[in-house]
CSV table of C-alpha atoms and ligand atoms in Angstrom, one decimal:
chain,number,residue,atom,x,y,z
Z,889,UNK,CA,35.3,-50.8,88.8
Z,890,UNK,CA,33.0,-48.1,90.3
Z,891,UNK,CA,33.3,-45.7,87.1
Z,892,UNK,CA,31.9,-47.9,85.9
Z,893,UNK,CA,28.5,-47.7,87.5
Z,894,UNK,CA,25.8,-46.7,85.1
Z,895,UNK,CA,24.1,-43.3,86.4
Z,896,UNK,CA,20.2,-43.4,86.6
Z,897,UNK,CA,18.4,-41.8,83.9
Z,898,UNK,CA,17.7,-38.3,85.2
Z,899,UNK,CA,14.1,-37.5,84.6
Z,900,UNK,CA,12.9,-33.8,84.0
Z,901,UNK,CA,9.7,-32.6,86.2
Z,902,UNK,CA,6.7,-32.9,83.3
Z,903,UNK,CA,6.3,-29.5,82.2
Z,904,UNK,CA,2.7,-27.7,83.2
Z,905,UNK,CA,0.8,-25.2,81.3
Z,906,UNK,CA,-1.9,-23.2,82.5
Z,907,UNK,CA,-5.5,-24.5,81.2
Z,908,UNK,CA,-5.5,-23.8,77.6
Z,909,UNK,CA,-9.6,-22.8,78.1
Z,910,UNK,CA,-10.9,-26.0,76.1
Z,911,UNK,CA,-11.6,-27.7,79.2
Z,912,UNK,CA,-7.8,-29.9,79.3
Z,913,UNK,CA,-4.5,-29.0,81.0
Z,914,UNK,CA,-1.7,-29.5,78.4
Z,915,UNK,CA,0.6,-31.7,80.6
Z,916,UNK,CA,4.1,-32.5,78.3
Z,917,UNK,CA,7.2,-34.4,79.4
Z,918,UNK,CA,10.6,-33.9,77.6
Z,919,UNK,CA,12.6,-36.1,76.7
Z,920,UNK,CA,15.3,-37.6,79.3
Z,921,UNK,CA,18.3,-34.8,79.1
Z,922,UNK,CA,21.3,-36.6,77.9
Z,923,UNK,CA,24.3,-36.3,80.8
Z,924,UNK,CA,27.8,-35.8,79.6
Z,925,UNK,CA,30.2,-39.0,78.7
Z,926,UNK,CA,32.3,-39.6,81.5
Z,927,UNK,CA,36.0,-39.2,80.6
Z,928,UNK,CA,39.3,-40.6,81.1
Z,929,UNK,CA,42.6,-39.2,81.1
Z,930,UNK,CA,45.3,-41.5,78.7
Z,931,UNK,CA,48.8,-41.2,81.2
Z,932,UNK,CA,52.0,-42.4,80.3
Z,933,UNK,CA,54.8,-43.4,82.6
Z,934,UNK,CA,58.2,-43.0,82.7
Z,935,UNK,CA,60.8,-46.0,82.3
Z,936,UNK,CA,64.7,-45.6,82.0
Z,937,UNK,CA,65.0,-47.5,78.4
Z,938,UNK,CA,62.4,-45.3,76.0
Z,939,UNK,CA,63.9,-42.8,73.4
Z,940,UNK,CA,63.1,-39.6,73.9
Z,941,UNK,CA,62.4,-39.2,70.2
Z,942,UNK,CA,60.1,-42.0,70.5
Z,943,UNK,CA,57.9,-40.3,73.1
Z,944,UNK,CA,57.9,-37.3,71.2
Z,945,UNK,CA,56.6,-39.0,68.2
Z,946,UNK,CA,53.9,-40.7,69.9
Z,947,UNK,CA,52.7,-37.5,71.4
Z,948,UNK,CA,52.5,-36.3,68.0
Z,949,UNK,CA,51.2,-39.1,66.3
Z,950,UNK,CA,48.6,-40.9,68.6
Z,951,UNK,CA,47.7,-37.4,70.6
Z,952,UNK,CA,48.1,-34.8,67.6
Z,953,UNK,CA,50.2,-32.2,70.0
Z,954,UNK,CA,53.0,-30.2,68.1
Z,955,UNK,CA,56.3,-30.6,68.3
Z,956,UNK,CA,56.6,-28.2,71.2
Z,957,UNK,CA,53.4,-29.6,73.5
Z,958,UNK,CA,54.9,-33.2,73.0
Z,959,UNK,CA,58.1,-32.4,73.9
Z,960,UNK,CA,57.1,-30.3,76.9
Z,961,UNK,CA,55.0,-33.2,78.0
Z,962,UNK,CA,57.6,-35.9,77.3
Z,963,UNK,CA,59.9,-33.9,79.5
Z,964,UNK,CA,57.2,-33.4,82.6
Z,965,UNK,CA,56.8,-37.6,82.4
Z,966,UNK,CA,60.7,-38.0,82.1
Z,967,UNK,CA,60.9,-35.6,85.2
Z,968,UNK,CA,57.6,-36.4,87.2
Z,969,UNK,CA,57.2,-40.3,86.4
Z,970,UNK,CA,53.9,-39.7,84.9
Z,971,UNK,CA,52.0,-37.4,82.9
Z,972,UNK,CA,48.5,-36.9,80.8
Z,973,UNK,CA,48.8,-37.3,77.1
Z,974,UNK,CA,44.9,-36.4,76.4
Z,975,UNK,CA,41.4,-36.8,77.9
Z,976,UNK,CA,38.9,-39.0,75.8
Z,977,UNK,CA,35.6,-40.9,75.9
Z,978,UNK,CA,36.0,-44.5,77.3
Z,979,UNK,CA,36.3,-46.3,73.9
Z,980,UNK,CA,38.9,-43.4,72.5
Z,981,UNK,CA,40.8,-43.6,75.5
Z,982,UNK,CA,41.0,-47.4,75.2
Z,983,UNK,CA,42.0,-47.6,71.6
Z,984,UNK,CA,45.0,-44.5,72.2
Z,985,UNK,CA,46.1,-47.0,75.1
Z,986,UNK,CA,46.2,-50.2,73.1
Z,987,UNK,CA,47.6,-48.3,69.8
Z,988,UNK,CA,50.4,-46.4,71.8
Z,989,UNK,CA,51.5,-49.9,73.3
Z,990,UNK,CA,51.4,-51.9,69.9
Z,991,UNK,CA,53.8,-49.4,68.6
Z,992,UNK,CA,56.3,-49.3,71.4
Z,993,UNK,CA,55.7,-53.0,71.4
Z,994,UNK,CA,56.7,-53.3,67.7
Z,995,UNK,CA,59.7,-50.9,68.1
Z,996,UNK,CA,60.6,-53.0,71.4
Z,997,UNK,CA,60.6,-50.3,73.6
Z,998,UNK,CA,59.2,-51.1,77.0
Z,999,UNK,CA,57.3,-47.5,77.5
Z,1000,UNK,CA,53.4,-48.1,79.7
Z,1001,UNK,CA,50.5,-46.0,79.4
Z,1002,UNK,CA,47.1,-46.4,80.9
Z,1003,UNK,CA,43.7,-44.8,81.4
Z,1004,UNK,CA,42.2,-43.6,84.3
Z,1005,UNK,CA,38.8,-42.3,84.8
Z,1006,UNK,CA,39.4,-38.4,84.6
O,2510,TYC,N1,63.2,-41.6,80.6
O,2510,TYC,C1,63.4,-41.8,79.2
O,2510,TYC,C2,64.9,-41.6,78.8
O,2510,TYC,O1,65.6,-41.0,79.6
O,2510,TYC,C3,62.5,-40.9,78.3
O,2510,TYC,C4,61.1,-41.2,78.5
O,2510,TYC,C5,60.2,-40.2,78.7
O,2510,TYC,C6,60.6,-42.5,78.6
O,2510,TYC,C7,58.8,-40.4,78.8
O,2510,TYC,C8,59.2,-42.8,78.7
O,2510,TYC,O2,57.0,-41.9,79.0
O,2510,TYC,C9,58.3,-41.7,78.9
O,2510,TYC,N2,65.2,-42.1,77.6
C-alpha cells in the first residue's frame, strides 16, 4: 500500500550562533520535528437490507455524533452510496472499522465500512 510508505525523518538545519567571544562557535541541533500522523477517513456504504435505526445508532455509538449529525449522515450514505463517519489515526480508524462490523455482524445485518487513507 503506498500510504503506507514511511516518510524520511526530516532533519532541521543545525542552528548557528554568532561566536560567543570564548574562542568556540556554539553549534546546536534540535531535535527531529515530529510530522503529523497521517489519517484515514472510516466510510460506510450503503446496502438495501440495514435498518436505518441501526445506522443511526452506530453513528452514535462508535462515532459519538448526535442524534441529528448521525442521522444526516445516515441519510447522505442511503442517498449517495457512501459517506465519512469520522477521520482517525491508522490504529483508531482500524479498530472503529472492525468494531462497527462485529456489531452489524452480531445483529446480522450485512452493512460494510472501510478506511481509506484521508
Ligand atoms: N439503505 C438502507 C435502508 O434503506 C439504510 C442504510 C443507510 C443502510 C446507510 C446502510 O450505511 C447504510 N434500510
Amino acid at each position: 500500500m503506498p500510504e503506507d510508505k514511511p516518510k524520511p525523518p526530516s532533519l532541521p538545519a543545525p542552528q548557528t550562533r554568532p561566536d560567543d567571544g570564548q574562542g568556540a562557535v556554539v553549534v546546536e541541533r534540535q531535535a527531529a520535528k515530529t510530522e503529523p500522523p497521517r489519517m484515514y477517513q472510516v466510510v460506510m456504504l450503503n446496502d438495501d437490507y440495514t435498518p436505518m435505526e441501526f445506522v443511526v445508532m452506530v453513528l452514535q455509538e462508535y462515532f459519538k455524533h448526535d442524534i441529528e449529525t448521525a442521522t444526516q449522515i445516515m441519510l447522505k450514505i442511503h442517498h449517495e452510496g457512501r459517506g465519512v463517519c469520522g477521520v482517525f489515526t491508522k490504529d483508531v480508524a482500524a479498530t472503529k472499522v472492525e468494531l462497527v462490523l462485529a456489531a452489524a455482524r452480531r445483529a446480522g445485518h450485512p452493512l460494510q465500512c472501510t478506511m481509506e487513507a484521508a
